[in-house]
């Protein structure tokens, strides 16, 4: 009887998952340091014909900031030893990567992955697709369809953009479980702030510096306002004597 009951419970769980659907989550491995500069410039040159803009674009994209000018190291040199080689412009091969701190790099990143957006929306014809920088999700009722999307995306990213999908950051899961994305856990009926974000917020609110506490409160409140988080915000407001 117990075995039959467990089987019925599993069947009901499968039915709930199928009713809500599934999501595919993927991430580009070492994205900013893996961008191919020649491909990026070629994408811009297809659309932009102004010679002065092209000159400036080429100057920015192909500038080797890690070697052309000795960089000013503001962190402890020992910290660089902890950085994986594929995540540092000091160790990636020439012709690859953009400095992540540059404002232009954020724009160029979207230009580069617009190719992926167009492929997913018009090539695969995925109806529900969301991307934030190099993290992206696709929603669908059919798990097999998402598996097919995953294979084709991996192939397109590697062959067309010379990037790699992170092998440990790609999976398919039921929407019912909630989607962990851009600092939130998105459920079908509500949104929560991600646990790690809440933990970071709490740690920063423990400082004795009242100004830093207030700055942390303002920053994390702006983030949590997009979630169902009234109780959390009210509790944190007590640490800075602000009424909610």
Short mmCIF file of C-alpha atoms in Angstrom, two decimals:
data_model
loop_
_atom_site.label_atom_id
_atom_site.label_comp_id
_atom_site.label_asym_id
_atom_site.label_seq_id
_atom_site.Cartn_x
_atom_site.Cartn_y
_atom_site.Cartn_z
CA UNK A 1 0.00 0.00 0.00
CA UNK A 2 2.80 2.40 0.89
CA UNK A 3 4.53 1.74 -2.44
CA UNK A 4 1.29 2.44 -4.29
CA UNK A 5 0.75 5.64 -2.29
CA UNK A 6 4.28 6.85 -3.04
CA UNK A 7 3.75 6.11 -6.74
CA UNK A 8 0.47 8.07 -6.74
CA UNK A 9 2.22 11.01 -5.03
CA UNK A 10 5.00 10.94 -7.62
CA UNK A 11 2.43 10.85 -10.40
CA UNK A 12 0.60 13.87 -8.92
CA UNK A 13 3.91 15.70 -8.64
CA UNK A 14 4.70 14.96 -12.30
CA UNK A 15 1.27 16.24 -13.29
CA UNK A 16 1.81 19.49 -11.33
CA UNK A 17 5.21 19.99 -12.95
CA UNK A 18 3.83 19.39 -16.44
CA UNK A 19 0.91 21.75 -15.81
CA UNK A 20 3.23 24.58 -14.77
CA UNK A 21 5.89 23.72 -17.35
CA UNK A 22 9.70 23.70 -17.21
CA UNK A 23 12.55 26.11 -17.66
CA UNK A 24 15.99 25.83 -19.18
CA UNK A 25 18.68 27.91 -17.50
CA UNK A 26 22.09 28.48 -19.09
CA UNK A 27 25.17 30.60 -18.52
CA UNK A 28 28.13 31.54 -20.73
CA UNK A 29 31.44 30.47 -19.20
CA UNK A 30 33.87 33.35 -18.52
CA UNK A 31 31.83 35.53 -20.84
CA UNK A 32 33.64 38.90 -20.82
CA UNK A 33 37.11 37.39 -21.16
CA UNK A 34 35.90 35.05 -23.94
CA UNK A 35 34.37 37.62 -26.30
CA UNK A 36 36.10 37.45 -29.67
CA UNK A 37 37.13 41.00 -30.53
CA UNK A 38 37.15 40.44 -34.30
CA UNK A 39 33.64 38.98 -34.29
CA UNK A 40 32.40 41.86 -32.12
CA UNK A 41 33.88 44.50 -34.42
CA UNK A 42 32.45 42.73 -37.45
CA UNK A 43 28.96 42.81 -35.94
CA UNK A 44 29.19 46.56 -35.39
CA UNK A 45 30.73 47.22 -38.80
CA UNK A 46 27.72 45.55 -40.44
CA UNK A 47 25.44 48.25 -39.04
CA UNK A 48 27.68 51.30 -38.66
CA UNK A 49 29.18 52.98 -41.74
CA UNK A 50 30.48 56.23 -40.23
CA UNK A 51 34.29 56.10 -40.45
CA UNK A 52 34.89 58.13 -37.27
CA UNK A 53 32.60 55.92 -35.19
CA UNK A 54 34.23 52.82 -36.63
CA UNK A 55 37.70 54.20 -35.80
CA UNK A 56 36.65 54.89 -32.21
CA UNK A 57 34.96 51.50 -31.89
CA UNK A 58 38.06 49.72 -33.19
CA UNK A 59 40.29 51.70 -30.81
CA UNK A 60 38.19 50.67 -27.80
CA UNK A 61 37.63 47.03 -28.74
CA UNK A 62 41.20 46.20 -29.74
CA UNK A 63 42.92 48.17 -27.00
CA UNK A 64 44.95 45.69 -24.96
CA UNK A 65 44.47 47.20 -21.52
CA UNK A 66 46.38 44.41 -19.81
CA UNK A 67 49.59 44.92 -21.80
CA UNK A 68 49.62 48.25 -23.69
CA UNK A 69 49.90 50.38 -20.54
CA UNK A 70 51.17 49.01 -17.21
CA UNK A 71 47.96 48.82 -15.14
CA UNK A 72 47.68 50.40 -11.73
CA UNK A 73 47.20 47.49 -9.35
CA UNK A 74 44.97 48.63 -6.50
CA UNK A 75 44.39 45.19 -4.95
CA UNK A 76 46.83 42.85 -3.25
CA UNK A 77 48.91 41.08 -5.94
CA UNK A 78 48.30 37.75 -4.17
CA UNK A 79 44.58 38.03 -4.95
CA UNK A 80 45.32 37.69 -8.66
CA UNK A 81 46.71 34.20 -8.00
CA UNK A 82 43.24 33.10 -6.89
CA UNK A 83 41.63 34.27 -10.11
CA UNK A 84 41.08 31.48 -12.67
CA UNK A 85 43.24 32.03 -15.74
CA UNK A 86 40.24 32.11 -18.07
CA UNK A 87 38.75 35.01 -16.08
CA UNK A 88 41.72 37.37 -16.33
CA UNK A 89 42.71 39.59 -19.27
CA UNK A 90 46.31 39.12 -18.13
CA UNK A 91 46.24 35.43 -19.09
CA UNK A 92 43.68 35.02 -21.91
CA UNK A 93 45.10 34.95 -25.42
CA UNK A 94 45.33 38.07 -27.56
CA UNK A 95 42.18 38.99 -29.45
CA UNK A 96 39.92 37.79 -26.67
CA UNK A 97 38.05 39.63 -23.95
CA UNK A 98 36.78 43.04 -22.87
CA UNK A 99 37.52 44.85 -19.58
CA UNK A 100 34.41 44.18 -17.50
CA UNK A 101 34.57 47.56 -15.74
CA UNK A 102 34.26 49.63 -18.91
CA UNK A 103 30.82 51.08 -19.59
CA UNK A 104 31.36 50.35 -23.28
CA UNK A 105 31.89 46.67 -22.44
CA UNK A 106 28.37 46.40 -21.07
CA UNK A 107 27.00 47.79 -24.33
CA UNK A 108 29.29 45.64 -26.49
CA UNK A 109 28.25 42.55 -24.51
CA UNK A 110 24.64 43.12 -25.51
CA UNK A 111 25.65 43.68 -29.13
CA UNK A 112 27.53 40.36 -29.06
CA UNK A 113 24.75 38.34 -27.45
CA UNK A 114 22.07 39.96 -29.57
CA UNK A 115 23.12 37.29 -32.06
CA UNK A 116 22.10 34.66 -29.52
CA UNK A 117 18.82 36.50 -28.87
CA UNK A 118 17.97 36.51 -32.56
CA UNK A 119 18.86 32.83 -32.89
CA UNK A 120 16.69 31.80 -29.94
CA UNK A 121 13.70 33.96 -30.88
CA UNK A 122 13.74 33.60 -34.67
CA UNK A 123 15.82 30.48 -35.27
CA UNK A 124 14.45 28.27 -32.50
CA UNK A 125 11.23 30.31 -32.25
CA UNK A 126 11.26 30.07 -28.45
CA UNK A 127 8.26 32.00 -27.15
CA UNK A 128 9.39 32.71 -23.58
CA UNK A 129 13.05 33.77 -23.40
CA UNK A 130 14.79 36.14 -20.97
CA UNK A 131 18.46 37.12 -20.88
CA UNK A 132 20.44 39.25 -18.44
CA UNK A 133 24.01 39.72 -19.70
CA UNK A 134 25.23 36.10 -20.04
CA UNK A 135 22.55 34.39 -17.92
CA UNK A 136 19.40 33.35 -19.74
CA UNK A 137 16.30 31.20 -19.32
CA UNK A 138 13.71 29.69 -21.66
CA UNK A 139 10.28 28.52 -20.51
CA UNK A 140 8.20 25.82 -22.20
CA UNK A 141 5.56 23.20 -21.39
CA UNK A 142 7.59 20.43 -23.01
CA UNK A 143 10.80 19.26 -21.33
CA UNK A 144 11.93 17.43 -24.49
CA UNK A 145 11.64 20.68 -26.45
CA UNK A 146 13.92 22.41 -23.94
CA UNK A 147 16.46 19.59 -24.28
CA UNK A 148 16.43 20.19 -28.01
CA UNK A 149 16.89 23.94 -27.46
CA UNK A 150 19.84 23.28 -25.16
CA UNK A 151 21.70 21.17 -27.73
CA UNK A 152 21.17 23.69 -30.51
CA UNK A 153 22.16 26.67 -28.33
CA UNK A 154 25.40 24.98 -27.26
CA UNK A 155 26.24 24.30 -30.90
CA UNK A 156 25.37 27.83 -32.03
CA UNK A 157 27.29 29.54 -29.21
CA UNK A 158 30.43 27.49 -29.86
CA UNK A 159 30.41 27.66 -33.67
CA UNK A 160 28.92 31.12 -34.25
CA UNK A 161 30.22 33.16 -31.30
CA UNK A 162 33.29 31.14 -30.21
CA UNK A 163 31.93 30.96 -26.66
CA UNK A 164 31.19 28.04 -24.34
CA UNK A 165 28.11 27.35 -22.26
CA UNK A 166 29.13 26.64 -18.67
CA UNK A 167 28.77 22.85 -18.24
CA UNK A 168 27.85 23.14 -14.55
CA UNK A 169 25.40 26.04 -14.94
CA UNK A 170 22.90 24.61 -17.39
CA UNK A 171 19.89 22.57 -16.38
CA UNK A 172 16.17 21.99 -16.88
CA UNK A 173 13.83 22.10 -13.89
CA UNK A 174 10.10 22.46 -13.12
CA UNK A 175 8.85 26.04 -12.96
CA UNK A 176 6.89 24.96 -9.89
CA UNK A 177 10.18 24.75 -7.96
CA UNK A 178 10.89 28.42 -8.58
CA UNK A 179 13.45 30.04 -10.88
CA UNK A 180 16.63 31.38 -9.29
CA UNK A 181 17.43 34.37 -11.51
CA UNK A 182 19.13 37.79 -11.07
CA UNK A 183 18.95 37.70 -7.28
CA UNK A 184 15.38 36.48 -6.94
CA UNK A 185 13.54 33.19 -6.58
CA UNK A 186 10.62 33.55 -8.99
CA UNK A 187 7.66 31.31 -8.18
CA UNK A 188 4.48 31.05 -10.29
CA UNK A 189 2.52 33.17 -7.78
CA UNK A 190 5.12 35.27 -5.98
CA UNK A 191 8.75 36.43 -5.94
CA UNK A 192 11.26 36.09 -3.11
CA UNK A 193 14.67 37.68 -2.59
CA UNK A 194 17.39 35.09 -3.03
CA UNK A 195 18.68 33.66 0.28
CA UNK A 196 22.28 34.59 -0.47
CA UNK A 197 21.23 38.21 -1.09
CA UNK A 198 19.34 38.29 2.20
CA UNK A 199 22.41 36.91 3.99
CA UNK A 200 24.65 39.58 2.46
CA UNK A 201 22.13 42.26 3.45
CA UNK A 202 22.05 41.05 7.06
CA UNK A 203 25.84 40.99 7.30
CA UNK A 204 26.13 44.54 6.00
CA UNK A 205 23.50 45.74 8.44
CA UNK A 206 25.61 44.47 11.35
CA UNK A 207 28.26 47.17 10.88
CA UNK A 208 28.58 49.78 13.62
CA UNK A 209 28.90 52.55 11.04
CA UNK A 210 25.40 54.04 10.81
CA UNK A 211 26.12 55.66 7.44
CA UNK A 212 27.16 52.33 5.90
CA UNK A 213 24.08 50.67 7.40
CA UNK A 214 21.86 53.31 5.82
CA UNK A 215 23.58 52.95 2.45
CA UNK A 216 23.17 49.16 2.58
CA UNK A 217 19.51 49.53 3.53
CA UNK A 218 18.79 51.88 0.60
CA UNK A 219 20.64 49.64 -1.89
CA UNK A 220 19.10 46.33 -0.84
CA UNK A 221 15.65 47.84 -0.38
CA UNK A 222 15.72 48.95 -4.01
CA UNK A 223 16.43 45.36 -4.96
CA UNK A 224 13.87 43.79 -2.63
CA UNK A 225 11.10 46.18 -3.68
CA UNK A 226 10.58 43.99 -6.74
CA UNK A 227 9.82 40.96 -4.56
CA UNK A 228 7.17 40.01 -2.01
CA UNK A 229 9.37 41.19 0.83
CA UNK A 230 7.46 43.57 3.10
CA UNK A 231 8.28 41.62 6.28
CA UNK A 232 11.98 41.47 5.34
CA UNK A 233 12.17 45.19 4.58
CA UNK A 234 10.33 46.07 7.78
CA UNK A 235 12.74 43.99 9.87
CA UNK A 236 15.77 45.59 8.21
CA UNK A 237 14.31 49.09 8.60
CA UNK A 238 14.41 48.66 12.38
CA UNK A 239 18.20 48.53 12.21
CA UNK A 240 18.33 52.04 10.75
CA UNK A 241 15.29 53.47 12.59
CA UNK A 242 13.26 53.98 9.43
CA UNK A 243 9.50 53.44 9.48
CA UNK A 244 7.99 51.31 6.73
#
